[in-house]
Amino acid sequence: MPVYRSQETLRELHRRLTAAIEPIDPQFELIFVEDCGGDHSWIVIEELAKQDQRVRGIQLNRNFGQHAATICGFAHSGGNWIATLDDDLEHLPEYLPELLKTAQQEKHDLVYGVYHERTHPFWRNITSHIARWLFNKAVPSLNYEYTSYRVIRGDVARAVTRFDSPFPFIDGYLSWLTNRYATVKVPHGKRNYGTSNYTFRKLVAYMINVFVTFSDLPLKIATWLGIIAFLVGMIWLVVILGRYLIGGISVSGYASLMASILSFGGIQLLVLGIFGEYLGRINFKSSKKPLFLVGKTINITAE
């Protein structure tokens, strides 16, 4: 569980998780990865770890993001099966046994808990549907209904840690590692404390990162824009020359000149921007920056 500003929910999350998992197997571990949210979440994790030795606590050195925190949890896990869920109780722990049962009985590597109906605000649901549609075009193997409520076979989850990208996208990695996945319909819990940390700006930035990191679709779009701009320019040139030869042009048109300059200039800047995004990610990749850095741990065995 990646943890970010969730001091109010952690105790209830721990209680409900243990109640859901203990009947299946009392030998489990709960890995809380605190992503430096600035509240007292780490203090709560330390208290839980002292009360329950199955609780593992990891505090990152600074905020690295939800996907990096989740991958950190994968790296420190030891189970045959790994479940991921959010810390805000929107993912109901009581349905974990059903996800695990589906994975084991039907021999899937990955099972997603997907919602009958989402409790997010209207704008969030709209942007989510748009993002999923776009991701489906960019990464065709990606499950359209993916969520961060998952049960994953342990070796598959730990294989995610081998990917070396400064812009991680766990479900993109999983779609590359396995196509044996299923979905289970679950209710979407209601957030009782705080608000979502995903603002509209963060969601847009996240969409751009996924597109540029996991797909060459933007480059293909840039190529087609260049071809279309070239063809339109050639046609426009032929039209202008034809009108000039038959005497149809006496005074140069300011409006048509400015329109062509602005439109083709805009396309050029767009294409350059797309190439710049890819070059920027190549630069980040070559810098070899770590995806995360662990600051403190509790009940974690040194490797």
Short mmCIF file of C-alpha atoms in Angstrom, two decimals:
data_model
loop_
_atom_site.label_atom_id
_atom_site.label_comp_id
_atom_site.label_asym_id
_atom_site.label_seq_id
_atom_site.Cartn_x
_atom_site.Cartn_y
_atom_site.Cartn_z
CA MET A 1 0.00 0.00 0.00
CA PRO A 2 1.50 3.34 -1.04
CA VAL A 3 0.69 5.80 1.74
CA TYR A 4 0.29 9.55 1.24
CA ARG A 5 -1.36 11.77 3.86
CA SER A 6 -3.50 8.97 5.27
CA GLN A 7 -2.96 9.13 9.00
CA GLU A 8 -6.74 9.02 9.54
CA THR A 9 -7.37 5.80 7.60
CA LEU A 10 -4.36 3.57 8.34
CA ARG A 11 -5.65 2.02 11.58
CA GLU A 12 -9.00 1.12 10.05
CA LEU A 13 -7.26 -0.13 6.90
CA HIS A 14 -5.02 -2.39 9.01
CA ARG A 15 -7.99 -3.72 10.99
CA ARG A 16 -10.07 -4.51 7.92
CA LEU A 17 -7.15 -6.02 6.01
CA THR A 18 -6.22 -8.41 8.81
CA ALA A 19 -9.87 -9.41 9.26
CA ALA A 20 -10.13 -10.16 5.51
CA ILE A 21 -6.85 -12.04 5.08
CA GLU A 22 -6.45 -14.01 8.34
CA PRO A 23 -9.16 -16.58 7.51
CA ILE A 24 -7.26 -17.44 4.31
CA ASP A 25 -3.75 -17.60 5.78
CA PRO A 26 -2.48 -15.94 8.97
CA GLN A 27 1.04 -15.83 7.52
CA PHE A 28 1.00 -12.66 5.47
CA GLU A 29 2.74 -9.31 5.43
CA LEU A 30 1.31 -5.81 5.12
CA ILE A 31 3.80 -3.45 3.47
CA PHE A 32 3.05 0.25 3.96
CA VAL A 33 5.25 2.51 1.82
CA GLU A 34 5.01 6.06 3.15
CA ASP A 35 5.67 8.51 0.31
CA CYS A 36 6.58 11.54 2.43
CA GLY A 37 3.17 13.17 2.54
CA GLY A 38 4.14 15.50 5.39
CA ASP A 39 1.57 14.30 7.95
CA HIS A 40 1.85 11.75 10.79
CA SER A 41 1.33 8.65 8.65
CA TRP A 42 4.80 7.28 9.44
CA ILE A 43 4.17 7.56 13.18
CA VAL A 44 0.96 5.55 12.76
CA ILE A 45 2.81 2.91 10.70
CA GLU A 46 5.46 2.61 13.42
CA GLU A 47 2.73 2.09 16.02
CA LEU A 48 1.03 -0.58 13.90
CA ALA A 49 4.36 -2.34 13.29
CA LYS A 50 5.01 -2.55 17.04
CA GLN A 51 1.56 -4.02 17.64
CA ASP A 52 1.63 -6.43 14.67
CA GLN A 53 4.90 -7.96 13.48
CA ARG A 54 3.31 -8.69 10.10
CA VAL A 55 3.30 -4.97 9.36
CA ARG A 56 6.31 -3.76 7.38
CA GLY A 57 7.01 -0.04 7.15
CA ILE A 58 9.06 1.78 4.52
CA GLN A 59 9.45 5.55 4.40
CA LEU A 60 10.85 6.97 1.18
CA ASN A 61 13.43 9.72 1.32
CA ARG A 62 11.10 12.13 -0.48
CA ASN A 63 7.91 12.03 -2.49
CA PHE A 64 8.45 9.79 -5.53
CA GLY A 65 4.82 9.14 -6.53
CA GLN A 66 2.30 6.33 -6.20
CA HIS A 67 3.76 4.03 -8.86
CA ALA A 68 7.33 4.33 -7.54
CA ALA A 69 6.10 3.65 -3.99
CA THR A 70 4.19 0.56 -5.17
CA ILE A 71 7.25 -0.77 -7.02
CA CYS A 72 9.27 -0.21 -3.83
CA GLY A 73 6.76 -2.43 -2.04
CA PHE A 74 7.18 -5.09 -4.75
CA ALA A 75 10.94 -5.01 -4.25
CA HIS A 76 10.58 -5.71 -0.51
CA SER A 77 7.86 -8.36 -0.80
CA GLY A 78 8.22 -12.08 -0.31
CA GLY A 79 4.75 -13.52 -0.89
CA ASN A 80 3.57 -15.94 -3.57
CA TRP A 81 0.74 -13.49 -4.22
CA ILE A 82 0.82 -9.72 -3.90
CA ALA A 83 -2.18 -7.44 -3.53
CA THR A 84 -2.08 -3.70 -4.11
CA LEU A 85 -4.70 -1.26 -2.92
CA ASP A 86 -4.98 2.42 -2.07
CA ASP A 87 -4.75 3.80 1.45
CA ASP A 88 -7.99 5.83 1.38
CA LEU A 89 -10.40 2.87 1.81
CA GLU A 90 -11.98 3.40 -1.62
CA HIS A 91 -10.67 -0.12 -2.32
CA LEU A 92 -12.65 -2.35 0.02
CA PRO A 93 -10.28 -4.88 1.67
CA GLU A 94 -13.15 -7.32 2.19
CA TYR A 95 -13.05 -8.26 -1.51
CA LEU A 96 -9.39 -9.30 -1.56
CA PRO A 97 -10.26 -12.97 -0.90
CA GLU A 98 -12.52 -12.98 -3.97
CA LEU A 99 -9.75 -11.54 -6.17
CA LEU A 100 -7.27 -14.09 -4.84
CA LYS A 101 -9.71 -16.97 -5.30
CA THR A 102 -10.30 -15.98 -8.93
CA ALA A 103 -6.56 -15.76 -9.58
CA GLN A 104 -5.80 -19.16 -8.04
CA GLN A 105 -8.74 -21.17 -9.33
CA GLU A 106 -8.67 -19.79 -12.87
CA LYS A 107 -4.84 -19.69 -12.98
CA HIS A 108 -4.47 -16.00 -13.77
CA ASP A 109 -1.30 -14.00 -13.14
CA LEU A 110 -3.25 -10.82 -12.50
CA VAL A 111 -6.77 -10.00 -11.33
CA TYR A 112 -8.17 -6.47 -11.18
CA GLY A 113 -10.96 -5.32 -8.93
CA VAL A 114 -13.14 -3.16 -11.17
CA TYR A 115 -16.09 -1.06 -10.09
CA HIS A 116 -19.82 -1.40 -10.72
CA GLU A 117 -19.99 2.38 -10.38
CA ARG A 118 -17.30 4.89 -9.45
CA THR A 119 -17.79 7.32 -6.57
CA HIS A 120 -15.36 9.88 -7.97
CA PRO A 121 -16.58 13.39 -8.91
CA PHE A 122 -18.16 13.75 -12.36
CA TRP A 123 -15.12 15.50 -13.90
CA ARG A 124 -12.82 12.76 -12.59
CA ASN A 125 -14.95 10.01 -14.15
CA ILE A 126 -15.01 11.84 -17.51
CA THR A 127 -11.23 12.37 -17.58
CA SER A 128 -10.73 8.75 -16.50
CA HIS A 129 -12.84 7.42 -19.39
CA ILE A 130 -10.99 9.67 -21.87
CA ALA A 131 -7.61 8.56 -20.50
CA ARG A 132 -8.56 4.87 -20.70
CA TRP A 133 -9.74 5.25 -24.28
CA LEU A 134 -6.51 7.01 -25.24
CA PHE A 135 -4.34 4.49 -23.38
CA ASN A 136 -6.14 1.67 -25.15
CA LYS A 137 -5.08 3.21 -28.47
CA ALA A 138 -1.52 3.81 -27.29
CA VAL A 139 -1.05 0.47 -25.47
CA PRO A 140 -3.46 -2.03 -27.10
CA SER A 141 -2.51 -4.85 -24.69
CA LEU A 142 -3.52 -2.77 -21.66
CA ASN A 143 -6.68 -3.90 -19.88
CA TYR A 144 -9.22 -1.12 -20.45
CA GLU A 145 -10.65 -1.55 -16.94
CA TYR A 146 -7.34 -1.54 -15.05
CA THR A 147 -7.30 -0.18 -11.50
CA SER A 148 -4.76 -0.05 -8.68
CA TYR A 149 -6.82 -2.70 -6.83
CA ARG A 150 -4.97 -5.82 -7.98
CA VAL A 151 -3.86 -9.29 -7.02
CA ILE A 152 -0.67 -10.29 -8.82
CA ARG A 153 1.40 -13.46 -8.83
CA GLY A 154 4.48 -12.70 -6.75
CA ASP A 155 7.17 -13.38 -9.35
CA VAL A 156 5.30 -11.30 -11.94
CA ALA A 157 5.00 -8.36 -9.54
CA ARG A 158 8.69 -8.51 -8.62
CA ALA A 159 9.60 -8.64 -12.31
CA VAL A 160 8.16 -5.11 -12.55
CA THR A 161 11.15 -3.88 -10.51
CA ARG A 162 13.46 -4.78 -13.42
CA PHE A 163 12.00 -2.08 -15.63
CA ASP A 164 14.25 0.94 -15.73
CA SER A 165 12.20 4.04 -16.46
CA PRO A 166 11.99 7.40 -14.65
CA PHE A 167 8.27 7.53 -15.51
CA PRO A 168 6.81 4.24 -14.20
CA PHE A 169 3.39 2.92 -15.18
CA ILE A 170 2.74 -0.37 -13.39
CA ASP A 171 -0.22 -1.49 -15.51
CA GLY A 172 1.76 -0.81 -18.67
CA TYR A 173 4.53 -3.03 -17.32
CA LEU A 174 2.06 -5.74 -16.33
CA SER A 175 0.44 -5.68 -19.77
CA TRP A 176 3.88 -6.43 -21.24
CA LEU A 177 4.68 -9.19 -18.70
CA THR A 178 1.45 -11.20 -18.94
CA ASN A 179 -1.82 -11.48 -20.82
CA ARG A 180 -3.32 -13.93 -18.33
CA TYR A 181 -5.52 -11.52 -16.42
CA ALA A 182 -9.13 -11.26 -15.32
CA THR A 183 -11.45 -8.77 -13.64
CA VAL A 184 -13.81 -9.06 -10.69
CA LYS A 185 -16.63 -6.57 -10.14
CA VAL A 186 -16.39 -4.90 -6.73
CA PRO A 187 -18.12 -1.90 -5.11
CA HIS A 188 -16.23 1.37 -5.05
CA GLY A 189 -15.77 2.54 -1.46
CA LYS A 190 -16.38 6.11 -0.38
CA ARG A 191 -13.57 8.35 0.85
CA ASN A 192 -14.40 9.60 4.35
CA TYR A 193 -11.21 11.54 5.05
CA GLY A 194 -9.45 14.16 2.96
CA THR A 195 -9.60 14.64 -0.80
CA SER A 196 -7.93 12.98 -3.75
CA ASN A 197 -4.33 14.00 -4.37
CA TYR A 198 -4.87 13.71 -8.13
CA THR A 199 -5.70 17.19 -9.42
CA PHE A 200 -6.69 17.88 -13.02
CA ARG A 201 -3.17 19.13 -13.76
CA LYS A 202 -1.60 15.97 -12.30
CA LEU A 203 -3.96 13.75 -14.29
CA VAL A 204 -3.05 15.51 -17.56
CA ALA A 205 0.67 15.24 -16.76
CA TYR A 206 0.17 11.55 -15.95
CA MET A 207 -1.57 10.97 -19.29
CA ILE A 208 1.27 12.67 -21.19
CA ASN A 209 3.88 10.61 -19.34
CA VAL A 210 2.13 7.34 -20.18
CA PHE A 211 1.72 8.30 -23.82
CA VAL A 212 5.30 9.37 -24.34
CA THR A 213 6.88 6.62 -22.23
CA PHE A 214 4.87 3.60 -23.39
CA SER A 215 3.84 4.41 -26.93
CA ASP A 216 5.24 5.77 -30.17
CA LEU A 217 1.76 6.96 -31.14
CA PRO A 218 2.64 10.67 -30.61
CA LEU A 219 5.59 10.26 -33.01
CA LYS A 220 3.30 8.67 -35.58
CA ILE A 221 0.84 11.54 -35.14
CA ALA A 222 3.69 14.01 -35.62
CA THR A 223 4.74 12.19 -38.80
CA TRP A 224 1.23 12.29 -40.23
CA LEU A 225 0.82 15.94 -39.28
CA GLY A 226 4.03 16.68 -41.16
CA ILE A 227 2.86 14.75 -44.23
CA ILE A 228 -0.57 16.43 -44.20
CA ALA A 229 1.01 19.88 -43.74
CA PHE A 230 3.37 19.20 -46.65
CA LEU A 231 0.54 18.06 -48.95
CA VAL A 232 -1.68 21.00 -48.03
CA GLY A 233 1.24 23.36 -48.60
CA MET A 234 1.97 21.88 -52.04
CA ILE A 235 -1.70 22.08 -53.05
CA TRP A 236 -1.89 25.67 -51.82
CA LEU A 237 1.28 26.50 -53.75
CA VAL A 238 -0.17 25.02 -56.97
CA VAL A 239 -3.40 26.99 -56.46
CA ILE A 240 -1.52 30.25 -55.93
CA LEU A 241 0.73 29.70 -58.97
CA GLY A 242 -2.26 28.79 -61.13
CA ARG A 243 -4.17 31.91 -60.10
CA TYR A 244 -1.06 34.01 -60.68
CA LEU A 245 -0.54 32.64 -64.21
CA ILE A 246 -4.13 33.32 -65.24
CA GLY A 247 -4.01 36.80 -63.74
CA GLY A 248 -6.29 36.02 -60.83
CA ILE A 249 -3.94 37.60 -58.29
CA SER A 250 -3.35 41.30 -58.48
CA VAL A 251 -2.63 42.14 -54.83
CA SER A 252 -1.09 39.74 -52.34
CA GLY A 253 -3.59 38.61 -49.71
CA TYR A 254 -2.53 39.43 -46.18
CA ALA A 255 -5.16 37.19 -44.58
CA SER A 256 -4.23 34.04 -46.53
CA LEU A 257 -0.53 34.69 -45.95
CA MET A 258 -0.93 35.07 -42.19
CA ALA A 259 -3.28 32.07 -41.99
CA SER A 260 -0.78 29.80 -43.73
CA ILE A 261 2.14 31.06 -41.62
CA LEU A 262 0.26 30.59 -38.35
CA SER A 263 -1.17 27.18 -39.22
CA PHE A 264 2.05 25.66 -40.54
CA GLY A 265 4.09 27.35 -37.83
CA GLY A 266 1.78 25.86 -35.20
CA ILE A 267 2.13 22.38 -36.68
CA GLN A 268 5.92 22.73 -36.71
CA LEU A 269 5.98 23.80 -33.07
CA LEU A 270 3.67 20.92 -32.11
CA VAL A 271 5.92 18.39 -33.86
CA LEU A 272 9.01 19.91 -32.24
CA GLY A 273 7.29 19.74 -28.86
CA ILE A 274 6.53 16.03 -29.31
CA PHE A 275 10.13 15.32 -30.26
CA GLY A 276 11.24 17.41 -27.28
CA GLU A 277 9.17 15.26 -24.90
CA TYR A 278 10.88 12.12 -26.18
CA LEU A 279 14.33 13.71 -26.04
CA GLY A 280 13.67 14.84 -22.48
CA ARG A 281 12.81 11.30 -21.43
CA ILE A 282 15.94 9.98 -23.12
CA ASN A 283 17.91 12.50 -21.06
CA PHE A 284 16.20 11.38 -17.84
CA LYS A 285 16.84 7.75 -18.77
CA SER A 286 20.54 8.34 -19.39
CA SER A 287 20.96 10.14 -16.05
CA LYS A 288 20.35 6.81 -14.23
CA LYS A 289 18.38 8.44 -11.41
CA PRO A 290 16.95 5.89 -8.94
CA LEU A 291 13.20 5.36 -9.09
CA PHE A 292 13.00 5.64 -5.30
CA LEU A 293 15.29 5.95 -2.29
CA VAL A 294 14.40 4.35 1.03
CA GLY A 295 14.83 6.57 4.09
CA LYS A 296 13.56 4.50 7.05
CA THR A 297 12.23 0.97 7.52
CA ILE A 298 10.58 -1.03 10.27
CA ASN A 299 10.26 -4.84 10.40
CA ILE A 300 12.10 -5.05 7.08
CA THR A 301 14.83 -7.72 6.94
CA ALA A 302 18.07 -6.35 5.47
CA GLU A 303 18.86 -7.89 2.11
#
